[in-house]
Structures are given as C-alpha cells and as structure tokens.
Coordinates of C-alpha atoms in Angstrom, one line a residue:
X213 CA -30.0 -7.9 -30.0
X214 CA -30.5 -11.7 -29.6
X215 CA -28.0 -14.5 -29.0
X216 CA -28.6 -15.7 -32.5
X217 CA -27.4 -12.3 -33.8
X218 CA -24.4 -12.5 -31.5
X219 CA -23.5 -16.0 -32.7
X220 CA -23.8 -14.9 -36.3
X221 CA -26.3 -17.5 -37.5
X222 CA -23.5 -19.8 -38.3
X223 CA -24.4 -22.5 -35.8
X224 CA -27.4 -24.9 -36.2
X225 CA -30.4 -24.5 -33.8
X226 CA -29.8 -26.3 -30.6
X227 CA -26.0 -26.3 -31.1
X228 CA -23.9 -27.2 -28.0
X229 CA -22.0 -24.2 -26.6
X230 CA -19.7 -24.2 -23.6
X231 CA -19.8 -20.9 -21.8
X232 CA -16.7 -19.9 -19.8
X233 CA -18.5 -18.6 -16.6
X234 CA -16.2 -16.6 -14.3
X235 CA -19.0 -15.8 -11.9
X236 CA -19.2 -12.2 -13.2
X237 CA -22.0 -10.3 -14.9
X238 CA -20.7 -10.5 -18.4
X239 CA -20.3 -14.3 -18.7
X240 CA -23.5 -14.8 -16.8
X241 CA -25.4 -12.7 -19.4
X242 CA -23.8 -14.7 -22.2
X243 CA -25.1 -17.9 -20.7
X244 CA -28.5 -16.5 -20.2
X245 CA -28.7 -15.1 -23.8
X246 CA -27.6 -18.3 -25.4
X247 CA -29.8 -20.5 -23.2
X248 CA -32.8 -18.2 -24.0
X249 CA -32.2 -18.8 -27.7
X250 CA -32.5 -22.6 -27.3
X251 CA -28.8 -23.5 -27.6
X252 CA -27.6 -26.4 -25.5
X253 CA -25.5 -24.4 -23.0
X254 CA -22.9 -26.0 -20.7
X255 CA -21.4 -23.7 -18.1
X256 CA -17.7 -24.2 -17.2
X257 CA -15.9 -22.3 -14.4
X258 CA -12.2 -22.5 -13.8
X259 CA -10.7 -22.8 -10.3
X260 CA -7.3 -21.1 -11.0
X261 CA -5.8 -20.5 -7.6
X262 CA -6.2 -21.1 -3.9
X263 CA -8.1 -18.0 -2.8
X264 CA -7.3 -18.4 0.9
X265 CA -4.5 -15.9 0.7
X266 CA -6.8 -13.5 -1.1
X267 CA -9.7 -13.8 1.3
X268 CA -11.6 -10.5 1.4
X269 CA -10.1 -9.3 -1.8
X270 CA -12.7 -7.4 -3.8
X271 CA -12.9 -7.8 -7.5
X272 CA -11.1 -11.1 -7.9
X273 CA -12.3 -13.9 -10.2
X274 CA -12.0 -17.6 -10.6
X275 CA -12.0 -18.2 -6.8
X276 CA -14.5 -19.4 -4.2
X277 CA -17.2 -16.7 -4.2
X278 CA -17.1 -16.4 -7.9
X279 CA -17.6 -20.2 -8.4
X280 CA -20.6 -20.0 -6.1
X281 CA -22.1 -17.2 -8.2
X282 CA -21.5 -19.0 -11.4
X283 CA -23.1 -22.2 -10.0
X284 CA -26.1 -20.2 -8.8
X285 CA -26.6 -18.5 -12.2
X286 CA -26.3 -21.9 -14.0
X287 CA -28.9 -23.3 -11.6
X288 CA -31.3 -20.5 -12.3
X289 CA -30.9 -21.0 -16.0
X290 CA -31.3 -24.7 -15.7
X291 CA -28.0 -25.6 -17.5
X292 CA -25.3 -28.0 -16.4
X293 CA -22.3 -26.5 -14.7
X294 CA -18.8 -27.8 -14.2
X295 CA -15.9 -26.6 -12.0
X296 CA -12.6 -27.4 -13.5
X297 CA -9.5 -27.4 -11.3
X298 CA -6.8 -25.8 -13.4
X299 CA -4.8 -24.4 -10.5
X300 CA -1.5 -26.2 -11.4
X301 CA -1.7 -25.2 -15.0
X302 CA -2.5 -21.6 -14.1
X303 CA 0.5 -21.6 -11.6
X304 CA 2.9 -22.9 -14.2
X305 CA 1.6 -21.0 -17.3
X306 CA 0.6 -17.7 -15.8
X307 CA 1.7 -17.0 -12.2
X308 CA 5.2 -18.3 -12.5
X309 CA 5.6 -16.5 -15.9
X310 CA 4.4 -13.3 -14.2
X311 CA 7.0 -13.5 -11.4
X312 CA 9.8 -14.4 -13.8
X313 CA 8.9 -11.5 -16.1
X314 CA 9.1 -9.0 -13.3
X315 CA 12.5 -10.4 -12.3
X316 CA 13.7 -9.8 -15.8
X317 CA 12.7 -6.2 -15.5
X318 CA 9.6 -6.5 -17.7
X319 CA 6.0 -5.5 -17.1
X320 CA 3.9 -8.6 -17.8
X321 CA 0.2 -9.0 -18.8
X322 CA -0.9 -12.2 -17.1
X323 CA -4.4 -11.9 -18.6
X324 CA -3.1 -12.5 -22.1
X325 CA -1.1 -15.6 -20.9
X326 CA -4.2 -16.9 -19.1
X327 CA -6.3 -16.6 -22.3
X328 CA -3.4 -18.1 -24.4
X329 CA -2.5 -21.0 -22.2
X330 CA -5.6 -21.8 -20.0
X331 CA -8.9 -20.4 -21.3
X332 CA -8.3 -20.8 -25.1
X333 CA -5.9 -23.7 -24.6
X334 CA -7.0 -26.2 -22.0
X335 CA -10.6 -25.0 -21.7
X336 CA -11.2 -24.8 -25.4
X337 CA -9.7 -28.3 -25.7
X338 CA -12.1 -29.6 -23.1
X339 CA -15.1 -28.0 -24.9
X340 CA -14.1 -29.8 -28.1
X341 CA -13.9 -33.1 -26.1
X342 CA -17.4 -32.5 -24.9
X343 CA -18.5 -32.3 -28.5
X344 CA -19.3 -28.6 -28.3
X345 CA -19.8 -26.6 -31.5
X346 CA -18.3 -23.4 -29.9
X347 CA -16.8 -21.9 -26.7
X348 CA -18.4 -18.6 -25.7
X349 CA -16.9 -16.0 -23.4
X350 CA -17.9 -12.6 -22.0
X351 CA -15.1 -10.6 -23.7
X352 CA -16.0 -7.3 -25.3
X353 CA -14.7 -8.1 -28.7
X354 CA -16.2 -9.0 -32.0
X355 CA -15.8 -12.1 -34.1
X356 CA -16.7 -11.3 -37.7
X357 CA -17.0 -13.9 -40.5
X358 CA -14.5 -13.2 -43.2
X359 CA -13.6 -14.7 -46.6
X360 CA -10.7 -16.6 -45.1
X361 CA -12.2 -17.5 -41.7
X362 CA -13.2 -15.6 -38.6
X363 CA -11.8 -12.2 -38.0
X364 CA -11.2 -10.5 -34.6
X365 CA -12.5 -6.9 -34.3
X366 CA -12.7 -4.3 -31.6
X367 CA -15.8 -4.3 -29.5
X368 CA -18.5 -1.8 -30.4
X369 CA -18.1 -0.1 -27.0
X370 CA -14.5 1.1 -27.4
X371 CA -14.4 2.1 -23.7
X372 CA -14.9 -1.6 -22.9
X373 CA -13.0 -3.2 -25.8
X374 CA -10.9 -6.2 -24.7
X375 CA -9.5 -7.2 -28.1
X376 CA -6.0 -6.2 -26.9
X377 CA -6.0 -9.0 -24.4
X378 CA -7.0 -11.5 -27.2
X379 CA -4.1 -10.8 -29.6
X380 CA -2.5 -14.2 -29.0
X381 CA -5.7 -16.1 -30.1
X382 CA -4.9 -18.3 -33.1
X383 CA -7.0 -18.6 -36.2
X384 CA -8.0 -22.2 -35.2
X385 CA -9.1 -21.0 -31.8
X386 CA -10.9 -17.9 -33.2
X387 CA -12.9 -20.1 -35.6
X388 CA -14.3 -22.0 -32.5
X389 CA -14.8 -19.0 -30.2
X390 CA -17.8 -16.7 -29.9
X391 CA -18.1 -13.3 -28.2
X392 CA -21.8 -12.6 -27.8
X393 CA -21.3 -9.2 -26.1
X394 CA -19.2 -7.7 -28.8
X395 CA -22.0 -5.4 -30.1
X396 CA -23.3 -4.4 -26.6
X397 CA -22.4 -1.5 -24.3
X398 CA -21.8 -2.5 -20.6
X399 CA -24.9 -0.6 -19.6
X400 CA -27.1 -2.9 -21.7
X401 CA -25.4 -6.0 -20.3
X402 CA -26.1 -4.8 -16.8
X403 CA -29.8 -4.2 -17.8
X404 CA -30.0 -7.7 -19.3
X405 CA -28.7 -9.2 -16.1
X406 CA -31.5 -7.3 -14.3
X407 CA -34.1 -8.5 -16.8
X408 CA -32.9 -12.1 -16.3
X409 CA -33.0 -11.5 -12.5
X410 CA -29.4 -12.8 -12.2
X411 CA -27.9 -12.5 -8.7
X412 CA -24.7 -11.0 -10.2
X413 CA -26.5 -8.0 -11.9
X414 CA -24.9 -5.5 -9.6
X415 CA -21.6 -7.3 -9.0
X416 CA -18.5 -5.2 -9.5
X417 CA -16.2 -5.9 -12.4
X418 CA -13.3 -8.2 -11.7
X419 CA -9.8 -6.7 -11.6
X420 CA -7.4 -7.5 -14.4
X421 CA -4.9 -9.4 -12.3
X422 CA -7.1 -11.7 -10.3
X423 CA -4.4 -13.3 -8.1
X424 CA -2.7 -10.1 -6.9
X425 CA -4.0 -9.1 -3.5
X426 CA -4.5 -5.4 -2.9
X427 CA -2.8 -4.6 -6.2
X428 CA 0.6 -5.4 -4.7
X429 CA 2.5 -7.1 -7.6
X430 CA 5.8 -6.9 -5.7
X431 CA 4.4 -8.9 -2.8
X432 CA 3.5 -11.8 -5.1
X433 CA 6.9 -11.8 -6.7
X434 CA 8.7 -11.7 -3.3
X435 CA 6.6 -14.7 -2.2
X436 CA 7.4 -16.7 -5.3
X437 CA 11.0 -15.7 -5.9
X438 CA 12.4 -14.4 -2.6
X439 CA 16.0 -15.0 -3.5
X440 CA 15.7 -13.1 -6.8
X441 CA 14.6 -9.8 -5.3
X442 CA 17.7 -7.7 -4.5
X443 CA 18.3 -4.1 -3.5
X444 CA 20.3 -1.8 -5.8
X445 CA 21.0 1.6 -7.0
X446 CA 18.8 4.2 -8.7
X447 CA 21.0 5.9 -11.3
X448 CA 20.7 8.8 -13.7
X449 CA 21.2 8.7 -17.5
X450 CA 25.0 8.9 -17.0
X451 CA 25.0 6.0 -14.6
X452 CA 25.6 8.1 -11.5
X453 CA 23.9 6.8 -8.3
X454 CA 21.1 9.1 -7.1
X455 CA 19.3 6.8 -4.7
X456 CA 18.7 3.3 -3.5
X457 CA 15.9 0.8 -4.2
X458 CA 14.7 -2.5 -2.6
X459 CA 14.2 -4.4 -5.9
X460 CA 13.5 -3.6 -9.5
X461 CA 10.2 -5.5 -9.2
X462 CA 8.9 -2.3 -7.6
X463 CA 9.3 -0.3 -10.8
X464 CA 8.1 -0.2 -14.4
X465 CA 9.1 1.8 -17.4
X466 CA 7.4 5.2 -17.4
X467 CA 6.7 5.3 -13.7
X468 CA 6.9 8.7 -12.1
X469 CA 5.6 8.3 -8.5
X470 CA 7.3 6.6 -5.7
X471 CA 10.9 7.0 -6.9
X472 CA 12.1 8.6 -3.7
X473 CA 14.5 10.9 -5.6
X474 CA 14.4 14.7 -5.4
X475 CA 14.8 16.7 -8.6
X476 CA 13.9 20.0 -10.1
X477 CA 12.0 18.5 -13.1
X478 CA 9.7 15.4 -13.1
X479 CA 11.7 12.2 -13.3
X480 CA 10.6 8.9 -14.7
X481 CA 11.8 5.3 -14.8
X482 CA 13.6 5.1 -18.2
X483 CA 15.1 1.6 -18.0
X484 CA 15.5 -1.4 -15.7
X485 CA 18.8 -3.3 -15.6
X486 CA 18.4 -6.6 -13.8
X487 CA 22.0 -7.6 -14.4
X488 CA 23.2 -4.7 -12.4
X489 CA 20.1 -4.4 -10.2
X490 CA 19.8 -0.8 -11.4
X491 CA 16.8 1.5 -12.0
X492 CA 17.6 4.2 -14.5
X493 CA 15.7 7.5 -14.3
X494 CA 15.5 10.6 -16.4
X495 CA 13.3 13.3 -17.8
X496 CA 10.2 12.4 -19.9
X497 CA 12.1 13.1 -23.1
X498 CA 14.3 10.2 -22.4
X499 CA 11.3 7.9 -22.6
X500 CA 10.7 8.7 -26.2
X501 CA 10.7 5.6 -28.5
X502 CA 9.7 5.2 -32.1
X503 CA 11.0 1.7 -33.0
X504 CA 9.8 -1.4 -31.2
X505 CA 11.1 -4.9 -31.5
X506 CA 8.6 -7.8 -31.0
X507 CA 8.7 -11.5 -30.6
X508 CA 6.3 -14.4 -30.4
X509 CA 4.2 -12.8 -33.2
X510 CA 0.7 -14.1 -33.7
X511 CA -0.7 -13.1 -37.1
X512 CA -4.4 -13.4 -38.0
X513 CA -3.7 -12.4 -41.6
X514 CA -1.4 -14.0 -44.1
X515 CA 2.0 -12.4 -43.7
X516 CA 5.4 -13.4 -45.1
X517 CA 8.9 -12.3 -43.7
X518 CA 9.8 -9.0 -45.3
X519 CA 6.2 -7.8 -45.7
X520 CA 5.6 -4.2 -44.5
X521 CA 2.1 -3.3 -43.3
X522 CA 0.6 0.1 -42.7
X523 CA -1.4 -0.1 -39.5
X524 CA -2.1 1.3 -36.1
X525 CA -0.8 -0.2 -32.9
X526 CA -1.6 -0.3 -29.2
X527 CA 1.5 -0.5 -27.0
X528 CA -0.5 -0.7 -23.7
X529 CA -4.1 -1.6 -23.2
X530 CA -5.2 1.8 -22.1
X531 CA -3.3 3.8 -24.6
X532 CA -4.8 5.2 -27.9
X533 CA -3.9 3.7 -31.2
X534 CA -0.7 5.0 -32.9
X535 CA 0.1 5.0 -36.6
X536 CA 3.0 2.7 -37.6
X537 CA 4.6 0.6 -40.2
X538 CA 5.1 -3.0 -39.2
X539 CA 7.8 -5.2 -40.8
X540 CA 7.3 -8.9 -40.4
X541 CA 10.5 -10.9 -39.8
X542 CA 11.4 -14.6 -39.8
X543 CA 11.3 -16.5 -36.5
X544 CA 8.2 -14.9 -35.1
X545 CA 9.7 -11.5 -34.9
X546 CA 8.6 -8.1 -36.1
X547 CA 9.8 -4.5 -36.0
X548 CA 7.4 -1.6 -35.5
X549 CA 8.3 1.9 -36.8
X550 CA 6.0 4.5 -35.2
X551 CA 5.1 7.6 -37.1
X552 CA 5.6 9.6 -33.9
X553 CA 7.5 8.9 -30.6
X554 CA 5.6 7.1 -27.8
X555 CA 6.4 7.3 -24.1
X556 CA 6.6 4.5 -21.6
X557 CA 7.1 1.6 -24.0
X558 CA 7.8 -1.3 -21.7
X559 CA 9.3 -4.8 -22.4
X560 CA 6.8 -7.5 -21.4
X561 CA 3.8 -5.5 -22.6
X562 CA 2.1 -6.4 -25.9
X563 CA 2.1 -4.5 -29.2
X564 CA -1.2 -5.2 -30.8
X565 CA -1.7 -4.4 -34.5
X566 CA -5.0 -3.1 -36.1
X567 CA -6.2 -2.1 -39.5
X568 CA -9.3 -0.2 -38.9
X569 CA -11.2 -2.1 -36.2
X570 CA -9.7 -5.4 -37.2
X571 CA -7.0 -6.9 -35.1
X572 CA -4.5 -8.5 -37.5
X573 CA -1.8 -9.6 -35.2
X574 CA 0.4 -8.8 -32.2
X575 CA 3.5 -9.7 -30.3
X576 CA 5.4 -9.2 -27.0
X577 CA 7.6 -6.1 -26.7
X578 CA 11.2 -7.2 -26.2
X579 CA 13.0 -3.8 -26.6
X580 CA 12.4 -0.3 -28.0
X581 CA 14.7 2.5 -29.1
X582 CA 14.7 6.0 -30.7
X583 CA 15.6 5.6 -34.4
X584 CA 17.6 8.8 -34.4
X585 CA 19.7 7.5 -31.6
X586 CA 20.1 3.9 -32.9
X587 CA 23.5 2.8 -33.9

C-alpha cells in the first residue's frame, strides 16, 4: 500500500497535508508515508496538559516525551513541525467534562470529546488556516468516497478499529480528514516504522485516557471536584443498605469487582444515584437493557425525525456489534431498540450505529431500560 492509495487519489500531487503527530508510531508512520509520496507534509503536535503530575507515567500522549519524539521524527523526515499549546482548551472541553460526567454518575469517554472539540475542531481549523488540503491522523478507520461525500467505515483490522471514537465527526470534518492507516494491520505499521528507521518503531501504544495517572480516574475527579465527592450507601434493588462507599465516582455500571459487599451470587453495579449518593447493586439479570435513549446525535446519513433504521450498534468500544432498530427523534435524540438484551449499558458512554462496516451515526447514552419493565 502507498500513501496515494491511502489518500484515495482525490488530492493533487504535492498537496499540503497537516499530520496530527502525537509522538506515537501510528501518526509517525502516517507522516513518513505521505512525505514519501511527495505531499507537502506539516507536522502538528498538541500540548494538551501539564505532564509534571504524570511524570513517569507510561503510555501517555501529548506530553513532554511525546512532543520530543514527534519533533525527532519530523526532523528525520525533513518536514516542518509545530507544537500547539491547547492546554486550556483541553482542560475546559475534555478534562472538566470528564470530571463533571463522573460526578453525574456517568462513565465518560474523553477520547471522543478530544476528537470532537480539540483535534477535529481547533486543530482542523488551524490546518485550514494554513491552507492545507487535508488533515491526516493515525486512527485505524477508513474514509471511503461516497456518492454524497466521504463515508466513515471501520478499519480493515477490526481488532484495532477506532471508528467508535470518531462517531461525533461531522460530514464537513470528514470531507477534510484522511486516515491513511485504515487498510493496514498494526503489525504492518510497526514494520513500516522499522523500514523508515523511526525512533518510535518499538514505542508502546498510548493509553486511551492520556491524562489519568496510573489508571486512577477517581483521583483525577477528587483533585478537580473535591467538594463533590461524597460518601454514601450501597443499596440493594429494594433500596435497603448493604454497605458503604466513599463516592460514586469509584463505580461504573456493570462493575463487579471491588464492591466490598458479601453475597451468595455475583453482584454488579446496576445503577448510580448521585442525588442520593447511592450505589445500587444486584444480580447480573438486573443489568439487562434492551431500549437505550440517546442525545447529541451526529448523523452521517440523511435522517429525518421519525425514521426507523435497521442497523447494528456498539454500546461500548470493546463490545461486539448488536442488532437493533434505531428511531430518529427531533432535537438530536434517538431511541435504540435492541433485538436482544445487553448488559452494562452505562450513561455517558456512546452508542455508535453501523450498517455493515459503515458508521452512519451515533450519540451519547443518557438512559436505558428493559422494555418489558417500562411503564
């Protein structure tokens, strides 16, 4: 595969392309591929947070060591490289939203917000200001030319597919974006990095949540919202107290481990009630949901309120697709009726909608229920 194949032959020779360089192997290979095909490549790396508190954290991105790696790769490739300080925008649009979401009893996905508000918002706007013809990233997803504009498809390597995290990408953004790695497996990308003798060829992949040290989400929320974290009761499905907790931020829907409650059968977090500071637990059967309510819908196909689409949906990034009927509603809302019950559907996560390999839309999960139990 060549960079021209990845771009899709829809840009002129020598076109100016800004590459979002995180300092990892994927975006570094994208820059090398495109530069090798004669495109005018400009590398851009975002400084998103003060990494002093994360010193020694393996697998982070967009911090000091990663900026140095991106700069070194750009130097080897002979392309200009810029570091953009987006720390305040990242704090307001991603980190604060992350903390507030946990306080509301949700399970957020900050990577989607980062793509939505920073990378494909501010950075994409900067690329256009520079007169670029496209913004390229190292995401494992495919951009396919369609009759009505660019389409977003799952990456060829489904074990690496990142289209779920791109569901909020608008049509206008997608028309400008390029994903040169969409047809490649990770193993080939690693080999290309070796072939180009890039210093990041063996660098570990970055973690999903770059600003969370040691995977401790709760510690980040406590630091940002210390007055909002309150102890409370763990209750059963009848509302009877069975234990105590030190803050609902320590729990997520579907969680089984770390509940600190003894029981004969396995118990799971079924619901979080921030108004009462309660964690509700019960057996796995109590997690079953087959109707999901969405908001902030982003559609990449023409849909009108009242339309019903047959599709498959992902309710978490690591879960398999599930058959469903999706009803579009006014005001950016939608209802998803699943063909079979799913377990661990959590507010704050995304429900991403596919037809075949094509991503046609998605929205944020606000609530879920069991239809047979609905009023």
